[in-house]
PDB file of C-alpha atoms in Angstrom:
ATOM      1  CA  UNK A 938      84.238  59.153  85.693  1.00  0.00           C
ATOM      2  CA  UNK A 939      86.393  61.319  83.416  1.00  0.00           C
ATOM      3  CA  UNK A 940      85.681  60.787  79.750  1.00  0.00           C
ATOM      4  CA  UNK A 941      88.696  59.967  77.613  1.00  0.00           C
ATOM      5  CA  UNK A 942      89.539  62.694  75.110  1.00  0.00           C
ATOM      6  CA  UNK A 943      88.390  61.600  71.637  1.00  0.00           C
ATOM      7  CA  UNK A 944      90.802  61.149  68.759  1.00  0.00           C
ATOM      8  CA  UNK A 945      90.735  64.140  66.410  1.00  0.00           C
ATOM      9  CA  UNK A 946      90.722  63.384  62.692  1.00  0.00           C
ATOM     10  CA  UNK A 947      91.139  66.508  60.551  1.00  0.00           C
ATOM     11  CA  UNK A 948      89.889  66.804  56.972  1.00  0.00           C
ATOM     12  CA  UNK A 949      92.472  68.488  54.723  1.00  0.00           C
ATOM     13  CA  UNK A 950      92.922  69.208  51.020  1.00  0.00           C
ATOM     14  CA  UNK A 951      96.451  70.631  50.903  1.00  0.00           C
ATOM     15  CA  UNK A 952      99.971  69.901  52.084  1.00  0.00           C
ATOM     16  CA  UNK A 953     100.058  72.988  54.290  1.00  0.00           C
ATOM     17  CA  UNK A 954      96.786  72.037  55.963  1.00  0.00           C
ATOM     18  CA  UNK A 955      98.080  68.521  56.614  1.00  0.00           C
ATOM     19  CA  UNK A 956     101.250  69.900  58.178  1.00  0.00           C
ATOM     20  CA  UNK A 957      99.283  72.329  60.336  1.00  0.00           C
ATOM     21  CA  UNK A 958      96.922  69.585  61.495  1.00  0.00           C
ATOM     22  CA  UNK A 959      99.897  67.513  62.623  1.00  0.00           C
ATOM     23  CA  UNK A 960     101.458  70.515  64.380  1.00  0.00           C
ATOM     24  CA  UNK A 961      98.248  70.935  66.380  1.00  0.00           C
ATOM     25  CA  UNK A 962      98.423  67.283  67.472  1.00  0.00           C
ATOM     26  CA  UNK A 963      95.714  65.839  65.250  1.00  0.00           C
ATOM     27  CA  UNK A 964      95.834  62.058  65.501  1.00  0.00           C
ATOM     28  CA  UNK A 965      94.979  61.432  61.850  1.00  0.00           C
ATOM     29  CA  UNK A 966      94.074  63.257  58.655  1.00  0.00           C
ATOM     30  CA  UNK A 967      91.542  62.587  55.950  1.00  0.00           C
ATOM     31  CA  UNK A 968      93.097  63.717  52.666  1.00  0.00           C
ATOM     32  CA  UNK A 969      90.678  64.903  49.979  1.00  0.00           C
ATOM     33  CA  UNK A 970      90.400  67.029  46.898  1.00  0.00           C
ATOM     34  CA  UNK A 971      87.477  69.190  45.804  1.00  0.00           C
ATOM     35  CA  UNK A 972      85.871  69.756  49.210  1.00  0.00           C
ATOM     36  CA  UNK A 973      83.193  71.947  47.579  1.00  0.00           C
ATOM     37  CA  UNK A 974      81.795  68.656  46.196  1.00  0.00           C
ATOM     38  CA  UNK A 975      82.075  66.943  49.570  1.00  0.00           C
ATOM     39  CA  UNK A 976      85.520  65.544  48.754  1.00  0.00           C
ATOM     40  CA  UNK A 977      86.925  63.533  45.872  1.00  0.00           C
ATOM     41  CA  UNK A 978      90.093  61.481  45.353  1.00  0.00           C
ATOM     42  CA  UNK A 979      93.284  63.557  45.697  1.00  0.00           C
ATOM     43  CA  UNK A 980      96.023  63.283  43.079  1.00  0.00           C
ATOM     44  CA  UNK A 981      98.949  60.907  43.402  1.00  0.00           C
ATOM     45  CA  UNK A 982     101.228  63.913  43.738  1.00  0.00           C
ATOM     46  CA  UNK A 983      99.184  65.219  46.656  1.00  0.00           C
ATOM     47  CA  UNK A 984      99.205  61.866  48.447  1.00  0.00           C
ATOM     48  CA  UNK A 985     102.930  61.372  47.966  1.00  0.00           C
ATOM     49  CA  UNK A 986     103.843  64.895  49.047  1.00  0.00           C
ATOM     50  CA  UNK A 987     101.636  64.857  52.148  1.00  0.00           C
ATOM     51  CA  UNK A 988     103.153  61.493  53.071  1.00  0.00           C
ATOM     52  CA  UNK A 989     106.614  63.024  52.690  1.00  0.00           C
ATOM     53  CA  UNK A 990     105.928  65.782  55.223  1.00  0.00           C
ATOM     54  CA  UNK A 991     103.434  64.199  57.626  1.00  0.00           C
ATOM     55  CA  UNK A 992     104.038  61.281  59.975  1.00  0.00           C
ATOM     56  CA  UNK A 993     100.540  60.812  61.393  1.00  0.00           C
ATOM     57  CA  UNK A 994      98.176  58.352  59.676  1.00  0.00           C
ATOM     58  CA  UNK A 995      96.664  59.446  56.358  1.00  0.00           C
ATOM     59  CA  UNK A 996      93.236  58.253  55.269  1.00  0.00           C
ATOM     60  CA  UNK A 997      92.703  58.994  51.578  1.00  0.00           C
ATOM     61  CA  UNK A 998      89.289  59.796  50.168  1.00  0.00           C
ATOM     62  CA  UNK A 999      88.344  57.441  47.321  1.00  0.00           C
ATOM     63  CA  UNK A1000      85.539  59.085  45.387  1.00  0.00           C
ATOM     64  CA  UNK A1001      85.769  59.473  41.604  1.00  0.00           C
ATOM     65  CA  UNK A1002      83.208  62.280  41.391  1.00  0.00           C
ATOM     66  CA  UNK A1003      80.796  64.399  43.376  1.00  0.00           C
ATOM     67  CA  UNK A1004      77.125  63.535  43.669  1.00  0.00           C
ATOM     68  CA  UNK A1005      75.644  60.257  44.845  1.00  0.00           C
ATOM     69  CA  UNK A1006      77.407  57.063  45.908  1.00  0.00           C
ATOM     70  CA  UNK A1007      75.881  54.673  43.365  1.00  0.00           C
ATOM     71  CA  UNK A1008      78.734  53.956  40.984  1.00  0.00           C
ATOM     72  CA  UNK A1009      78.937  52.356  37.556  1.00  0.00           C
ATOM     73  CA  UNK A1010      81.231  49.390  36.928  1.00  0.00           C
ATOM     74  CA  UNK A1011      83.760  51.690  35.290  1.00  0.00           C
ATOM     75  CA  UNK A1012      83.693  54.080  38.242  1.00  0.00           C
ATOM     76  CA  UNK A1013      84.184  51.186  40.633  1.00  0.00           C
ATOM     77  CA  UNK A1014      87.159  50.023  38.560  1.00  0.00           C
ATOM     78  CA  UNK A1015      88.647  53.500  38.950  1.00  0.00           C
ATOM     79  CA  UNK A1016      88.070  53.353  42.709  1.00  0.00           C
ATOM     80  CA  UNK A1017      89.789  49.981  43.047  1.00  0.00           C
ATOM     81  CA  UNK A1018      92.805  51.267  41.128  1.00  0.00           C
ATOM     82  CA  UNK A1019      92.895  54.423  43.255  1.00  0.00           C
ATOM     83  CA  UNK A1020      92.784  52.374  46.466  1.00  0.00           C
ATOM     84  CA  UNK A1021      95.790  50.306  45.440  1.00  0.00           C
ATOM     85  CA  UNK A1022      97.661  53.366  44.218  1.00  0.00           C
ATOM     86  CA  UNK A1023      96.970  55.335  47.400  1.00  0.00           C
ATOM     87  CA  UNK A1024      98.264  52.510  49.547  1.00  0.00           C
ATOM     88  CA  UNK A1025     101.378  52.183  47.381  1.00  0.00           C
ATOM     89  CA  UNK A1026     102.052  55.888  48.024  1.00  0.00           C
ATOM     90  CA  UNK A1027     101.907  55.423  51.783  1.00  0.00           C
ATOM     91  CA  UNK A1028      98.248  55.904  52.692  1.00  0.00           C
ATOM     92  CA  UNK A1029      97.304  54.175  55.933  1.00  0.00           C
ATOM     93  CA  UNK A1030      93.751  53.572  54.796  1.00  0.00           C
ATOM     94  CA  UNK A1031      90.953  54.886  52.619  1.00  0.00           C
ATOM     95  CA  UNK A1032      87.619  56.635  53.003  1.00  0.00           C
ATOM     96  CA  UNK A1033      84.868  55.559  50.637  1.00  0.00           C
ATOM     97  CA  UNK A1034      81.286  54.434  50.362  1.00  0.00           C
ATOM     98  CA  UNK A1035      79.168  52.583  47.822  1.00  0.00           C
ATOM     99  CA  UNK A1036      75.388  52.305  47.771  1.00  0.00           C
ATOM    100  CA  UNK A1037      72.967  50.226  45.762  1.00  0.00           C
ATOM    101  CA  UNK A1038      70.193  51.968  43.815  1.00  0.00           C
ATOM    102  CA  UNK A1039      67.677  51.240  46.585  1.00  0.00           C
ATOM    103  CA  UNK A1040      69.762  53.008  49.240  1.00  0.00           C
ATOM    104  CA  UNK A1041      71.317  49.954  50.878  1.00  0.00           C
ATOM    105  CA  UNK A1042      75.046  49.535  51.447  1.00  0.00           C
ATOM    106  CA  UNK A1043      76.665  47.665  48.552  1.00  0.00           C
ATOM    107  CA  UNK A1044      78.076  44.943  50.790  1.00  0.00           C
ATOM    108  CA  UNK A1045      79.865  43.061  48.019  1.00  0.00           C
ATOM    109  CA  UNK A1046      81.856  46.025  46.718  1.00  0.00           C
ATOM    110  CA  UNK A1047      82.398  47.629  50.105  1.00  0.00           C
ATOM    111  CA  UNK A1048      83.906  44.413  51.385  1.00  0.00           C
ATOM    112  CA  UNK A1049      86.733  44.579  48.861  1.00  0.00           C
ATOM    113  CA  UNK A1050      88.741  47.071  50.927  1.00  0.00           C
ATOM    114  CA  UNK A1051      89.956  46.997  54.527  1.00  0.00           C
ATOM    115  CA  UNK A1052      91.355  49.764  56.748  1.00  0.00           C
ATOM    116  CA  UNK A1053      88.497  51.982  55.658  1.00  0.00           C
ATOM    117  CA  UNK A1054      85.995  54.584  56.753  1.00  0.00           C
ATOM    118  CA  UNK A1055      82.572  54.372  55.158  1.00  0.00           C
ATOM    119  CA  UNK A1056      81.407  57.814  54.001  1.00  0.00           C
ATOM    120  CA  UNK A1057      78.214  57.104  52.045  1.00  0.00           C
ATOM    121  CA  UNK A1058      76.465  56.253  55.296  1.00  0.00           C
ATOM    122  CA  UNK A1059      74.496  59.501  55.528  1.00  0.00           C
ATOM    123  CA  UNK A1060      72.782  58.837  52.202  1.00  0.00           C
ATOM    124  CA  UNK A1061      71.659  55.293  52.958  1.00  0.00           C
ATOM    125  CA  UNK A1062      67.974  54.406  53.334  1.00  0.00           C
ATOM    126  CA  UNK A1063      68.125  52.752  56.773  1.00  0.00           C
ATOM    127  CA  UNK A1064      71.152  53.802  58.867  1.00  0.00           C
ATOM    128  CA  UNK A1065      70.532  51.262  61.620  1.00  0.00           C
ATOM    129  CA  UNK A1066      70.397  48.290  59.261  1.00  0.00           C
ATOM    130  CA  UNK A1067      73.273  49.749  57.241  1.00  0.00           C
ATOM    131  CA  UNK A1068      75.390  49.880  60.396  1.00  0.00           C
ATOM    132  CA  UNK A1069      74.783  46.160  60.946  1.00  0.00           C
ATOM    133  CA  UNK A1070      75.593  45.436  57.294  1.00  0.00           C
ATOM    134  CA  UNK A1071      78.895  47.310  57.562  1.00  0.00           C
ATOM    135  CA  UNK A1072      79.836  45.550  60.789  1.00  0.00           C
ATOM    136  CA  UNK A1073      79.054  42.185  59.211  1.00  0.00           C
ATOM    137  CA  UNK A1074      81.463  42.883  56.341  1.00  0.00           C
ATOM    138  CA  UNK A1075      84.436  42.915  58.701  1.00  0.00           C
ATOM    139  CA  UNK A1076      87.576  44.998  58.234  1.00  0.00           C
ATOM    140  CA  UNK A1077      85.734  48.326  58.219  1.00  0.00           C
ATOM    141  CA  UNK A1078      87.055  50.436  61.073  1.00  0.00           C
ATOM    142  CA  UNK A1079      84.506  53.218  61.319  1.00  0.00           C
ATOM    143  CA  UNK A1080      81.574  55.055  59.805  1.00  0.00           C
ATOM    144  CA  UNK A1081      81.760  58.809  59.338  1.00  0.00           C
ATOM    145  CA  UNK A1082      78.365  60.394  59.846  1.00  0.00           C
ATOM    146  CA  UNK A1083      76.497  63.617  60.492  1.00  0.00           C
ATOM    147  CA  UNK A1084      73.531  61.578  61.688  1.00  0.00           C
ATOM    148  CA  UNK A1085      72.002  61.522  58.217  1.00  0.00           C
ATOM    149  CA  UNK A1086      71.379  65.248  58.477  1.00  0.00           C
ATOM    150  CA  UNK A1087      73.048  68.448  57.301  1.00  0.00           C
ATOM    151  CA  UNK A1088      75.254  68.794  60.390  1.00  0.00           C
ATOM    152  CA  UNK A1089      76.180  66.801  63.462  1.00  0.00           C
ATOM    153  CA  UNK A1090      74.061  69.056  65.678  1.00  0.00           C
ATOM    154  CA  UNK A1091      70.966  68.361  63.594  1.00  0.00           C
ATOM    155  CA  UNK A1092      71.728  64.640  63.560  1.00  0.00           C
ATOM    156  CA  UNK A1093      72.870  64.410  67.183  1.00  0.00           C
ATOM    157  CA  UNK A1094      69.989  62.268  68.425  1.00  0.00           C
ATOM    158  CA  UNK A1095      70.491  59.715  65.663  1.00  0.00           C
ATOM    159  CA  UNK A1096      74.263  59.678  66.202  1.00  0.00           C
ATOM    160  CA  UNK A1097      73.704  58.888  69.886  1.00  0.00           C
ATOM    161  CA  UNK A1098      71.515  55.930  68.914  1.00  0.00           C
ATOM    162  CA  UNK A1099      74.108  54.701  66.408  1.00  0.00           C
ATOM    163  CA  UNK A1100      76.918  54.939  68.981  1.00  0.00           C
ATOM    164  CA  UNK A1101      74.816  52.916  71.422  1.00  0.00           C
ATOM    165  CA  UNK A1102      73.996  50.355  68.733  1.00  0.00           C
ATOM    166  CA  UNK A1103      77.613  50.030  67.606  1.00  0.00           C
ATOM    167  CA  UNK A1104      79.002  49.475  71.123  1.00  0.00           C
ATOM    168  CA  UNK A1105      82.587  48.241  70.680  1.00  0.00           C
ATOM    169  CA  UNK A1106      82.001  46.576  67.319  1.00  0.00           C
ATOM    170  CA  UNK A1107      82.821  49.584  65.142  1.00  0.00           C
ATOM    171  CA  UNK A1108      83.578  53.281  65.672  1.00  0.00           C
ATOM    172  CA  UNK A1109      80.868  55.813  64.895  1.00  0.00           C
ATOM    173  CA  UNK A1110      82.728  59.048  64.141  1.00  0.00           C
ATOM    174  CA  UNK A1111      80.653  62.259  63.888  1.00  0.00           C
ATOM    175  CA  UNK A1112      81.672  64.809  61.300  1.00  0.00           C
ATOM    176  CA  UNK A1113      80.035  67.779  59.632  1.00  0.00           C
ATOM    177  CA  UNK A1114      79.632  71.302  60.964  1.00  0.00           C
ATOM    178  CA  UNK A1115      81.602  70.740  64.168  1.00  0.00           C
ATOM    179  CA  UNK A1116      83.002  74.008  65.519  1.00  0.00           C
ATOM    180  CA  UNK A1117      84.397  75.486  68.704  1.00  0.00           C
ATOM    181  CA  UNK A1118      80.944  76.862  69.466  1.00  0.00           C
ATOM    182  CA  UNK A1119      79.230  73.458  69.462  1.00  0.00           C
ATOM    183  CA  UNK A1120      81.890  70.853  70.208  1.00  0.00           C
ATOM    184  CA  UNK A1121      81.321  71.090  73.971  1.00  0.00           C
ATOM    185  CA  UNK A1122      77.625  70.267  73.593  1.00  0.00           C
ATOM    186  CA  UNK A1123      78.384  67.384  71.241  1.00  0.00           C
ATOM    187  CA  UNK A1124      80.957  65.812  73.560  1.00  0.00           C
ATOM    188  CA  UNK A1125      78.771  66.300  76.618  1.00  0.00           C
ATOM    189  CA  UNK A1126      75.782  64.597  75.014  1.00  0.00           C
ATOM    190  CA  UNK A1127      77.610  61.658  73.424  1.00  0.00           C
ATOM    191  CA  UNK A1128      80.565  59.623  74.659  1.00  0.00           C
ATOM    192  CA  UNK A1129      82.760  59.524  71.560  1.00  0.00           C
ATOM    193  CA  UNK A1130      85.968  57.712  70.730  1.00  0.00           C
ATOM    194  CA  UNK A1131      86.743  59.785  67.631  1.00  0.00           C
ATOM    195  CA  UNK A1132      85.602  63.037  66.043  1.00  0.00           C
ATOM    196  CA  UNK A1133      86.056  64.464  62.544  1.00  0.00           C
ATOM    197  CA  UNK A1134      86.644  68.202  62.062  1.00  0.00           C
ATOM    198  CA  UNK A1135      87.860  70.579  59.382  1.00  0.00           C
ATOM    199  CA  UNK A1136      88.727  73.757  61.353  1.00  0.00           C
ATOM    200  CA  UNK A1137      89.003  75.521  58.005  1.00  0.00           C
ATOM    201  CA  UNK A1138      89.291  79.198  57.211  1.00  0.00           C
ATOM    202  CA  UNK A1139      89.614  81.252  54.031  1.00  0.00           C
ATOM    203  CA  UNK A1140      92.844  83.160  53.545  1.00  0.00           C
ATOM    204  CA  UNK A1141      93.885  85.513  50.772  1.00  0.00           C
ATOM    205  CA  UNK A1142      95.998  84.051  47.980  1.00  0.00           C
ATOM    206  CA  UNK A1143      99.501  85.325  47.246  1.00  0.00           C
ATOM    207  CA  UNK A1144      98.483  86.751  43.852  1.00  0.00           C
ATOM    208  CA  UNK A1145      99.286  90.434  43.396  1.00  0.00           C
ATOM    209  CA  UNK A1146      97.741  90.805  39.944  1.00  0.00           C
ATOM    210  CA  UNK A1147      94.036  90.067  40.115  1.00  0.00           C
ATOM    211  CA  UNK A1148      91.326  90.068  37.482  1.00  0.00           C
ATOM    212  CA  UNK A1149      87.658  89.902  38.311  1.00  0.00           C
ATOM    213  CA  UNK A1150      86.567  88.930  34.796  1.00  0.00           C
ATOM    214  CA  UNK A1151      87.347  85.212  34.882  1.00  0.00           C
ATOM    215  CA  UNK A1152      85.826  82.598  37.159  1.00  0.00           C
ATOM    216  CA  UNK A1153      87.082  79.021  37.049  1.00  0.00           C
ATOM    217  CA  UNK A1154      84.157  77.496  38.897  1.00  0.00           C
ATOM    218  CA  UNK A1155      80.460  77.013  38.235  1.00  0.00           C
ATOM    219  CA  UNK A1156      77.912  79.860  37.998  1.00  0.00           C
ATOM    220  CA  UNK A1157      77.937  80.096  41.793  1.00  0.00           C
ATOM    221  CA  UNK A1158      81.382  81.576  41.704  1.00  0.00           C
ATOM    222  CA  UNK A1159      84.144  80.953  44.176  1.00  0.00           C
ATOM    223  CA  UNK A1160      86.572  83.763  44.885  1.00  0.00           C
ATOM    224  CA  UNK A1161      89.724  82.815  43.027  1.00  0.00           C
ATOM    225  CA  UNK A1162      91.758  85.006  45.360  1.00  0.00           C
ATOM    226  CA  UNK A1163      90.962  83.238  48.593  1.00  0.00           C
ATOM    227  CA  UNK A1164      91.944  79.693  49.493  1.00  0.00           C
ATOM    228  CA  UNK A1165      90.787  77.370  52.232  1.00  0.00           C
ATOM    229  CA  UNK A1166      93.285  76.109  54.735  1.00  0.00           C
ATOM    230  CA  UNK A1167      93.428  74.699  58.243  1.00  0.00           C
ATOM    231  CA  UNK A1168      93.094  77.410  60.863  1.00  0.00           C
ATOM    232  CA  UNK A1169      95.487  76.219  63.549  1.00  0.00           C
ATOM    233  CA  UNK A1170      93.879  78.405  66.194  1.00  0.00           C
ATOM    234  CA  UNK A1171      90.424  76.988  65.459  1.00  0.00           C
ATOM    235  CA  UNK A1172      91.750  73.449  65.754  1.00  0.00           C
ATOM    236  CA  UNK A1173      93.677  74.335  68.913  1.00  0.00           C
ATOM    237  CA  UNK A1174      90.564  75.900  70.449  1.00  0.00           C
ATOM    238  CA  UNK A1175      88.417  72.853  69.679  1.00  0.00           C
ATOM    239  CA  UNK A1176      90.955  70.502  71.226  1.00  0.00           C
ATOM    240  CA  UNK A1177      91.220  72.772  74.277  1.00  0.00           C
ATOM    241  CA  UNK A1178      87.442  72.788  74.654  1.00  0.00           C
ATOM    242  CA  UNK A1179      87.354  69.000  74.402  1.00  0.00           C
ATOM    243  CA  UNK A1180      89.995  68.741  77.139  1.00  0.00           C
ATOM    244  CA  UNK A1181      88.074  71.137  79.415  1.00  0.00           C
ATOM    245  CA  UNK A1182      85.075  68.820  79.669  1.00  0.00           C
ATOM    246  CA  UNK A1183      87.201  65.765  80.505  1.00  0.00           C
TER     247      UNK A1183
END
């Protein structure tokens, strides 16, 4: 039997990347800021402008800072306000995750938002019990996971078990390190409904004057004269590869 082509969700952090993802027939985007920290909440201006130019569904990352997913009451208050604001600006849903200190899903706080992905999943103590906890909440559409490992390939065995456990109750969406070179293996080994990719590439900035004396980042310096963007060819190639095995 031919496997149905999975839905492609593309992670973006700019208007141009969002537009390019839509042009390459992505079904949905995850809109973030600060991808070097694993993604944080994008600005209201970013959400509104992406919504202006993109028609496909937008899932907005709700994460007030980098680091862990155990938030203070004040941080949770910020997240709740950001969720409402994102939806008022046209977001179709949000991406977030909240853990208790002992590594369990914070069921009470997680249950306060619907139309959501859960992103803290990979840092939970027991992914199989956490999956059941998330399903029991109701209203959560999917979990985004690399199989509790650094990349999807390294977590592939666990992802397969989670997909089998989830059945049709919730979508398990792999994401993390998926490339043209490995997407065929991933899709052959696991029957997936959705997949999360970035297809990113670094391109030179438009600056003509450049100084090498100032770095705006942390001691591990980023190159201020390159920017990350969606590589349309990479995304096109991954989608083509996915179609070839169906």
